[in-house]
XYZ file of C-alpha atoms in Angstrom:
496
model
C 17.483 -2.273 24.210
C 17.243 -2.900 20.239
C 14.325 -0.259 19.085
C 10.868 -1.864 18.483
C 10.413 -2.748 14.704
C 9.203 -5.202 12.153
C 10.973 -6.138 8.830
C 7.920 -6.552 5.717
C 9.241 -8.180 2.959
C 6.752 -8.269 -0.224
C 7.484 -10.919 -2.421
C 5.957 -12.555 -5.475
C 8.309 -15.483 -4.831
C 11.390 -15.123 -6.874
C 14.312 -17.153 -6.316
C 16.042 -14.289 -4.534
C 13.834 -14.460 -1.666
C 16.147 -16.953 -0.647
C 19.449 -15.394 -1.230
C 17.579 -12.422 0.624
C 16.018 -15.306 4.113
C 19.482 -16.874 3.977
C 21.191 -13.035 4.714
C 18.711 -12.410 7.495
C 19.338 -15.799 8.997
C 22.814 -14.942 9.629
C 23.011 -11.170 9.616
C 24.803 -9.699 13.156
C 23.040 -7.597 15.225
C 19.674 -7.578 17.271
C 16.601 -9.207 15.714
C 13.544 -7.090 14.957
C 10.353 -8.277 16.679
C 9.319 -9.995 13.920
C 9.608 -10.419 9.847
C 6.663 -10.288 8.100
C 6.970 -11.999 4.130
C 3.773 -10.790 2.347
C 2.913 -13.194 -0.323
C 2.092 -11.434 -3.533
C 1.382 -13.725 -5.612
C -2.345 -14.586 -7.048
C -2.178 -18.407 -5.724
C 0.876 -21.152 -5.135
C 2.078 -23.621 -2.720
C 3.169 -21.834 0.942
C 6.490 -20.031 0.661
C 9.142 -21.870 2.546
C 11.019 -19.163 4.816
C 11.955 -21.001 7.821
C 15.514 -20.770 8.309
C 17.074 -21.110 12.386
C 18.618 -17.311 12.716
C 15.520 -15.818 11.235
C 13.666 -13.388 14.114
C 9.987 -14.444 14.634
C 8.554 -14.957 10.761
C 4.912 -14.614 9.580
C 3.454 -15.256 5.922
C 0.432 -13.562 5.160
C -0.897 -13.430 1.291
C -2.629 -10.570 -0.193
C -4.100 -13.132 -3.065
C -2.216 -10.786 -5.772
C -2.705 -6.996 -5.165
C 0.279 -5.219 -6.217
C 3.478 -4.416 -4.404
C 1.489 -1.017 -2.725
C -1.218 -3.169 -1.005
C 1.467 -5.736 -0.348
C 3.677 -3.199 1.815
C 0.391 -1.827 3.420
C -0.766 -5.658 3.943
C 2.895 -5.511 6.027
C 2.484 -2.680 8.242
C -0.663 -3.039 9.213
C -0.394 -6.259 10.763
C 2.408 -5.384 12.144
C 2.438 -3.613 16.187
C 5.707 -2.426 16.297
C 6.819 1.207 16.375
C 9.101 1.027 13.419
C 8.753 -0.797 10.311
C 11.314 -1.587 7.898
C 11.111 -2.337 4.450
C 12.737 -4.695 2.121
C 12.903 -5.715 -1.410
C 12.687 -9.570 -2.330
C 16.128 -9.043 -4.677
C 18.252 -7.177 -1.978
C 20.980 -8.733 -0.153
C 21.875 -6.731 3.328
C 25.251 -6.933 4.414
C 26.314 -8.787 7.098
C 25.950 -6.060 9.988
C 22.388 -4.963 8.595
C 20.352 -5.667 11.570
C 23.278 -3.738 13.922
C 23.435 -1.166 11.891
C 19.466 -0.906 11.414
C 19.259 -0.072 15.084
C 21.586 2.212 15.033
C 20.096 4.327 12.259
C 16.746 4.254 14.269
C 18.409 4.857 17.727
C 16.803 7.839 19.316
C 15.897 9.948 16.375
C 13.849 12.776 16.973
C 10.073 12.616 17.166
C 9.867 14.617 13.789
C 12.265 12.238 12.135
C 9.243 9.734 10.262
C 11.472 7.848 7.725
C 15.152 6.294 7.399
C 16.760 5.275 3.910
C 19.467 2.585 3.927
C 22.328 2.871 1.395
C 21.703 1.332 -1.651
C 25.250 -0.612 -3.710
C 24.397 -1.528 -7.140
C 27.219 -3.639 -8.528
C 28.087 -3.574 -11.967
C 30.398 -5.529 -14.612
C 33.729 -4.689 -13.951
C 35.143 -6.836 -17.277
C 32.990 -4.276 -19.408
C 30.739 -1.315 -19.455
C 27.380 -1.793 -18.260
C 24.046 -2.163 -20.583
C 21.569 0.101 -20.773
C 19.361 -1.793 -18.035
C 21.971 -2.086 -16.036
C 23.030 1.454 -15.851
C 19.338 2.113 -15.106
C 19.266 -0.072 -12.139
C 22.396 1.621 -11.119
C 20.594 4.600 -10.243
C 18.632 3.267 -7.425
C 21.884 4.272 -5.727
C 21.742 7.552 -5.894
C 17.274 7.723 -5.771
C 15.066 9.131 -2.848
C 12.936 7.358 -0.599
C 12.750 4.069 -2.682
C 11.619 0.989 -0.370
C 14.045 -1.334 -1.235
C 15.664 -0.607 1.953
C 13.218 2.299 3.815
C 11.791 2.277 7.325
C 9.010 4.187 8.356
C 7.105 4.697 11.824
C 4.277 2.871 11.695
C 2.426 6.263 13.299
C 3.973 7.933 10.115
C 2.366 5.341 8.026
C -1.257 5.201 9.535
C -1.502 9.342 9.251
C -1.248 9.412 5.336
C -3.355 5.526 5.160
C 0.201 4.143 3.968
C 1.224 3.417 0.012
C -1.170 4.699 -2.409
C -2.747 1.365 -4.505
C -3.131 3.175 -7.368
C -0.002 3.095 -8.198
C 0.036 -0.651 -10.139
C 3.693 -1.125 -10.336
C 6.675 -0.843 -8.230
C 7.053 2.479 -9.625
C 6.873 5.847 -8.135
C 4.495 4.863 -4.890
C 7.497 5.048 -2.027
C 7.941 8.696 -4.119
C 4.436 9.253 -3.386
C 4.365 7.905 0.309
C 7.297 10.155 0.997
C 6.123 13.185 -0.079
C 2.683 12.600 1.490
C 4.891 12.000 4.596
C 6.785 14.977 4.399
C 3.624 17.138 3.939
C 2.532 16.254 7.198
C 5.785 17.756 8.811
C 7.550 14.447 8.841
C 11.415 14.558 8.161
C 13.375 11.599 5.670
C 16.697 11.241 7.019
C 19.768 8.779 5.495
C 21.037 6.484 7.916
C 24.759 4.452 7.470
C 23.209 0.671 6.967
C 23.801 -0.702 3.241
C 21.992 -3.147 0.587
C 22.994 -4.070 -2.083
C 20.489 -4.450 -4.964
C 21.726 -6.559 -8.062
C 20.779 -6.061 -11.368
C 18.043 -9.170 -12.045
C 18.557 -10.944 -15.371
C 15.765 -9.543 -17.793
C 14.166 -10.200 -21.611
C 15.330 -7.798 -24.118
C 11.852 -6.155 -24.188
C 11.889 -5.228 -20.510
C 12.555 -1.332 -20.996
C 9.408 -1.623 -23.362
C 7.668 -2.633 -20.828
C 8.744 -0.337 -17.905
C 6.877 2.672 -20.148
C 3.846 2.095 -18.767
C 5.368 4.060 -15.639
C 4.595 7.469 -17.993
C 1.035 6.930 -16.875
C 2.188 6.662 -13.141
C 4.142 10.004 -13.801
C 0.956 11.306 -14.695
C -0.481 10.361 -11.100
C 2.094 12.330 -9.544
C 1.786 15.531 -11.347
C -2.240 15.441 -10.300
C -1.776 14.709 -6.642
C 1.499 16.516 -5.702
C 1.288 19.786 -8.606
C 3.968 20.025 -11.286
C 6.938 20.961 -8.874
C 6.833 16.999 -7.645
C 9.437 15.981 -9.291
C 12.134 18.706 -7.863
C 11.023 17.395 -5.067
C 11.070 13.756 -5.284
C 14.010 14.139 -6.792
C 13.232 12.801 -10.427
C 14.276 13.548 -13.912
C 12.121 14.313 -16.221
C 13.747 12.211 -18.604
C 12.912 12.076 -22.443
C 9.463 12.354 -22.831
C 9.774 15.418 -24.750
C 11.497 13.985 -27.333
C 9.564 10.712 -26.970
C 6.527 12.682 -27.976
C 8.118 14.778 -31.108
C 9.277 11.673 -32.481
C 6.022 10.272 -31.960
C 4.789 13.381 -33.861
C 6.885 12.564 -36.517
C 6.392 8.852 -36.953
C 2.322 9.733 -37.130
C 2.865 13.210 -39.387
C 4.926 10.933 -41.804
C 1.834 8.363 -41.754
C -0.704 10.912 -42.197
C 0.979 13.003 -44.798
C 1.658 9.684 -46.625
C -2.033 8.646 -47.042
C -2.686 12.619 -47.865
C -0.920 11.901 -51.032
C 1.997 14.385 -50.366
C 4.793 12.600 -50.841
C 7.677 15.833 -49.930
C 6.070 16.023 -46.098
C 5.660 12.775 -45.801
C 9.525 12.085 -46.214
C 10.232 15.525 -44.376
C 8.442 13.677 -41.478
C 9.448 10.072 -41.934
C 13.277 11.501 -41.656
C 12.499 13.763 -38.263
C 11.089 10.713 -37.326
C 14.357 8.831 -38.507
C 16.513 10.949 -36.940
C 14.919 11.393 -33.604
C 14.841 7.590 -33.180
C 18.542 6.800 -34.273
C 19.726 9.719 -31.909
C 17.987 7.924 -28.910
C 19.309 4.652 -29.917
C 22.806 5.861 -29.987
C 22.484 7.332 -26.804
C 21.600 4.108 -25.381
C 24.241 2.189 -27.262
C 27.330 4.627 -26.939
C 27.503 4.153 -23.225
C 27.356 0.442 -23.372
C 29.055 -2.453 -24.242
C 28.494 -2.360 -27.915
C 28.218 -5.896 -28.769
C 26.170 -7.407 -31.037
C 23.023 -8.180 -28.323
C 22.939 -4.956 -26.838
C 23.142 -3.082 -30.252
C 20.480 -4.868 -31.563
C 18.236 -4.631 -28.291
C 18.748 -0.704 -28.164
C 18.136 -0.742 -32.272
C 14.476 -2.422 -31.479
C 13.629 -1.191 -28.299
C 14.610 2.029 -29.597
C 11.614 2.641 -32.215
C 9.022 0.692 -30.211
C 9.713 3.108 -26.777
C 8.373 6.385 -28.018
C 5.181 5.951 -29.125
C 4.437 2.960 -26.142
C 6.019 5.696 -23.549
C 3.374 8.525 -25.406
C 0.415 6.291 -25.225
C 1.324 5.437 -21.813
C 1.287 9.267 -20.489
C -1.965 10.085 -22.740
C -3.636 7.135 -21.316
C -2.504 7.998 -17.562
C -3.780 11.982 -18.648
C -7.283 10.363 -19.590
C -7.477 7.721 -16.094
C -6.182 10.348 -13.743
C -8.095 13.424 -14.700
C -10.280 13.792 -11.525
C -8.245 11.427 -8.586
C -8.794 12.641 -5.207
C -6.003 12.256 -2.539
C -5.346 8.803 -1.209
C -6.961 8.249 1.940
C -6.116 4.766 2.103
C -8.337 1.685 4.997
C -8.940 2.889 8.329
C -6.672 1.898 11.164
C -9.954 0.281 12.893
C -13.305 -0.550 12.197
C -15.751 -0.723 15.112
C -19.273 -2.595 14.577
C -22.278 -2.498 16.845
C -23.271 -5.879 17.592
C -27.441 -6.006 17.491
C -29.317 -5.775 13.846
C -25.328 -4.986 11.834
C -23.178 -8.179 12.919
C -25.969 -10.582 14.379
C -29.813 -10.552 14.306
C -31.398 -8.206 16.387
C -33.242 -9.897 19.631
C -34.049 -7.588 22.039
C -32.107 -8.066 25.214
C -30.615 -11.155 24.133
C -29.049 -12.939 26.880
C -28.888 -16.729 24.827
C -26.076 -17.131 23.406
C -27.973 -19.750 21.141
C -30.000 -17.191 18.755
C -26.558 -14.982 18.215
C -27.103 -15.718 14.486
C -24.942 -13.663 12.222
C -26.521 -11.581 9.206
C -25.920 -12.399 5.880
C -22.484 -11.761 4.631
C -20.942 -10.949 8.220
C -18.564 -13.438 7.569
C -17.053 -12.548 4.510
C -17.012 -9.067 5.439
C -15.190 -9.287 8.790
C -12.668 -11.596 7.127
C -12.544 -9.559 3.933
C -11.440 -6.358 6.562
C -8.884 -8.758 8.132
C -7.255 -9.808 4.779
C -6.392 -6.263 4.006
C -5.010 -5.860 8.081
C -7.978 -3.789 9.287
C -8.350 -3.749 12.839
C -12.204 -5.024 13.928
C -14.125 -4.796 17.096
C -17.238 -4.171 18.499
C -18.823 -1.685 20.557
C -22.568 -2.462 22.083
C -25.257 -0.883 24.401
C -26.895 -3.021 26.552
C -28.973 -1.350 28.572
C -30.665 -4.505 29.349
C -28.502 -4.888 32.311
C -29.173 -1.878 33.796
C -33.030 -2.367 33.188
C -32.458 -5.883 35.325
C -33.959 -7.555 32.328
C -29.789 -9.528 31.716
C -27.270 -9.723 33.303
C -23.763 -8.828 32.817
C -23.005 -12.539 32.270
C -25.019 -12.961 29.898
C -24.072 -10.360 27.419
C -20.328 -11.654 28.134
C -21.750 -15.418 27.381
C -23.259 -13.505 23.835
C -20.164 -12.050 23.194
C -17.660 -14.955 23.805
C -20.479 -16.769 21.446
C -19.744 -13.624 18.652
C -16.321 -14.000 18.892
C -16.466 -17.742 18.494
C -18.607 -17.101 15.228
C -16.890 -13.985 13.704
C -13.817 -13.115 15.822
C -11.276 -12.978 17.112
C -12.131 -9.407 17.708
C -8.971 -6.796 18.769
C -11.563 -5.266 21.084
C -14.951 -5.618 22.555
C -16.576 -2.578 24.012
C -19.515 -3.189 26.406
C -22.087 0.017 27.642
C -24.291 -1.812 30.461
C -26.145 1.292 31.716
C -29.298 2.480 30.936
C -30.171 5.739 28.715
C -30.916 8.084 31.959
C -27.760 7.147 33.939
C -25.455 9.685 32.386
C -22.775 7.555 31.743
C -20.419 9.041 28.589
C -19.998 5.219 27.227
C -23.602 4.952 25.635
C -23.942 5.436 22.235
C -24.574 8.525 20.668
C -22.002 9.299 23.462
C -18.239 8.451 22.337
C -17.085 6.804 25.315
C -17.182 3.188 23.243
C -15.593 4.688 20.479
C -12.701 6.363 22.506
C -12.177 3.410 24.625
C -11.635 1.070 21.790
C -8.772 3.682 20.096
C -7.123 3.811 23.212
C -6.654 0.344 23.944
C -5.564 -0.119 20.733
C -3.406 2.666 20.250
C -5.409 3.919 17.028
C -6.135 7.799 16.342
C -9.898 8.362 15.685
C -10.132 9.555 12.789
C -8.451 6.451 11.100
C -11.933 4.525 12.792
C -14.968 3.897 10.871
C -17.903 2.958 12.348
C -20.734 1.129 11.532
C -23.803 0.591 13.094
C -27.624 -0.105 12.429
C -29.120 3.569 13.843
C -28.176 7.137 14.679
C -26.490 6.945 17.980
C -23.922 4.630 16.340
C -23.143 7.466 13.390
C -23.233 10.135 16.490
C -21.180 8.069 18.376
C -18.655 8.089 15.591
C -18.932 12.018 14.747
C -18.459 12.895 18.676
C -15.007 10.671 19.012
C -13.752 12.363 15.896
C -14.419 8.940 13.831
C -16.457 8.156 10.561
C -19.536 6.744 10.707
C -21.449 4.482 7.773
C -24.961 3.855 8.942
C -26.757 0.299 7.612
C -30.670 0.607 8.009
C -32.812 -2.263 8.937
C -36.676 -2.143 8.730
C -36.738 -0.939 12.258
C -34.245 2.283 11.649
C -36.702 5.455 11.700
C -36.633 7.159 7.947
C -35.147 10.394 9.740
C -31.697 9.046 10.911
C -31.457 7.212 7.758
C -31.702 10.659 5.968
C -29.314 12.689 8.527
C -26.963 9.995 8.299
C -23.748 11.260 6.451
C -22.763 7.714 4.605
C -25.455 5.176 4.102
C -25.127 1.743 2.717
C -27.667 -0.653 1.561
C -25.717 -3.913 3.682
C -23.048 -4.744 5.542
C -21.229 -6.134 2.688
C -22.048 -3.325 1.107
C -19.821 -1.281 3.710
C -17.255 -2.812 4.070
C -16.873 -2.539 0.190
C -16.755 0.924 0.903
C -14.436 1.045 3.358
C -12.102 -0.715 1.732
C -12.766 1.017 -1.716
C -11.457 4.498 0.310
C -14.777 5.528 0.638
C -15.440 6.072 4.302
């Protein structure tokens, strides 16, 4: 029986999606449960991925987030034990999907994490250019996503890729050692990709300096022995920033009126830059294009890659450890999602509260989980009936769902039960049937036994007072916010 996973693809829809759908179509082997393309781009017509040979295939659209909160976008929608991840410019070969199962095939429980084999082909007619012989080391780096699956469980402990990280640079580094701190193992497996070098501008290596600031990132959250163990060079930012040195001493000493230092600098500066240029160019090809690329590039790359780490050194100063969106977020239904009338059995005046709307969808569009959980001791007080509360929540799910669960407490506050809120019965319930740990729930309610509820399940609780919530609990509660909205921001800000 093929193992249970999902393929995500993020994509900001470059031609080589295509190539990439047209592979899957007609790959050998078992199909995953599904294939999930996450839309990356800020707006644009639908994707076209429908192609016969293609498992199940879902689009979903993060409205432009970055390819960390597109992979998350992935995963979380996704149900399936494993997921697998893909690059839009890969090309699989032809046994992928057989050879996918294989790799995932009964590896042990610790095993979180399986790396396909990358193939970067290069020129054979010639020697390769200096971008290409970059992109030729994906095939020998750790842990990089364009071909990397994950258990889903793996994913949901560390709150999956870490959206501070802007670029597709350095955040599967980050997931992976996050991963492995937890006690999860990274193994190899035998299927193969093949990543080709994309056509680029001749300013692209410019560009790819802002990564210095991502660098920076690392080194805060994972100590300055991260890169032994993400298996990274250091590369030459060292010399980057003596040059740099240079360049500005030679400026400095210039308008300082002394002449001798000034050209003492302006030729360190000289010579630092036309060493790194012929590093670049003695490797290469050598032809006109390429010399005068590397010539250009050359001068502009140390100072951009300096300003790049100083700037990261100034933005990451005081980051905290990802924590990433809950797995789940449970509401309670009376005074936080609708109005509050007591004992409510008309389905009629469930009225949502301002902004409940927006806020429920703006959990699903990041692939939070949402549900409710409710006391209604009404019932057991003979004042409703079960019937009714189901007839008020079939209306709330008509109005804000669908919901992934609804969790119902009918008895009344001296029978004892362990469902009623502050008790974590609701709470526990919910996880359960939905297969979510605890303490990736938030919940939010209107009073203190919905924050209790929370803390005795092991969950985090954001309390959202209404005139009728008694100063006390508002003041014991451990996260407060002004409104719903207002929570939700938080939650999906990390701060829950």
């Amino acid at each position: 029986m093929p193992v249970s996973c999902t393929v995500v693809v993020p994509t900001i829809g470059r031609p080589s999606l295509d190539v990439l759908l047209d592979v899957l179509a007609t790959a050998e082997g078992p199909r995953p449960a599904e294939l999930v393309v996450v839309d990356d781009r800020p707006a644009g017509p639908p994707l076209q991925v429908d192609r016969p040979g293609l498992p199940p295939v879902r689009v979903v659209r993060t409205g432009g987030g970055g390819p960390a909160r597109a992979r998350n976008l992935g995963w979380r929608t996704a149900r399936t034990e494993w997921i697998a991840f893909l690059d839009d410019d890969v090309v699989p070969d032809a046994d992928w999907y057989a050879r996918l199962d294989a790799d995932l095939t009964g590896l042990p429980a610790d095993v979180a994490g399986s790396q396909g084999r990358i193939r970067v082909p290069l020129p054979e007619d010639r020697r390769p250019t200096d971008w290409e012989r970059g992109t030729a080391g994906l095939a020998t780096s750790a842990w990089i996503t364009a071909d990397l699956a994950y258990r889903r469980a793996a994913l949901a402990a560390v709150g999956g890729f870490d959206e501070r990280f802007p670029r597709a640079f350095r955040e599967d580094s980050d997931l992976a050692l996050r991963v492995m701190d937890t006690g999860g193992r990274l193994v190899r497996g035998d299927r193969v990709t093949t990543h080709p070098v994309r056509p680029v501008d001749r300013w692209v290596s410019v560009r790819v300096q802002a990564g210095n600031a991502d660098d920076v990132l690392m080194h805060r959250l994972h100590g300055p022995g991260w890169r032994e163990r993400a298996e990274a060079a250091l590369g030459r930012r060292p010399q980057h920033l003596a040059v740099t040195a240079a360049g500005l001493a030679a400026v400095g000493l210039a308008a300082a009126r002394r002449p001798r230092a000034a050209l003492a600098a302006a030729l360190a500066w000289t010579a630092g830059t036309a060493e790194f240029a012929w590093a670049r160019i003695a490797p290469g090809p050598r032809d006109r294009a390429e010399v005068t690329t590397m010539a250009l590039t050359s001068a502009a790359i140390p100072p951009l890659a300096t300003w790049h780490w100083l700037r990261g050194v100034v933005r990451h100063r005081r980051v905290p450890p990802w924590r990433g969106l809950p797995d789940l977020v449970l509401l309670d239904r009376d005074g936080t999602l609708v109005r509050d009338y007591p004992y409510n059995g008309d389905p009629e005046l469930v009225r949502p509260v301002p902004g409940a709307r927006e806020a429920i969808d703006a959990l699903r569009a990041r692939g939070v989980r949402v549900g409710v959980v409710s006391n209604q001791s009404g019932v057991a007080r003979g004042i409703i009936t079960r019937e009714q509360v189901d007839a008020c929540m079939a209306r709330l799910d008509e109005l804000l769902g669908p919901f992934e669960t609804i969790q119902v407490c009918p008895h009344g506050p001296d029978d004892g039960c362990s469902c009623r809120k502050p008790a974590p019965g609701m709470v526990k319930a919910a996880c359960a049937e939905l297969g979510v740990e605890a303490a990736r729930t938030v919940v939010i309610g209107d009073i203190a036994a919905d924050v209790e509820a929370a803390a005795a399940a092991g969950a985090a609780g954001i309390m959202v007072p209404t005139p009728v919530t008694r100063r006390q609990e508002v003041a014991a509660a451990p996260h407060v916010a002004a409104t719903l909205t207002g929570a939700v921001d938080d939650v999906l800000a990390g701060r829950w």
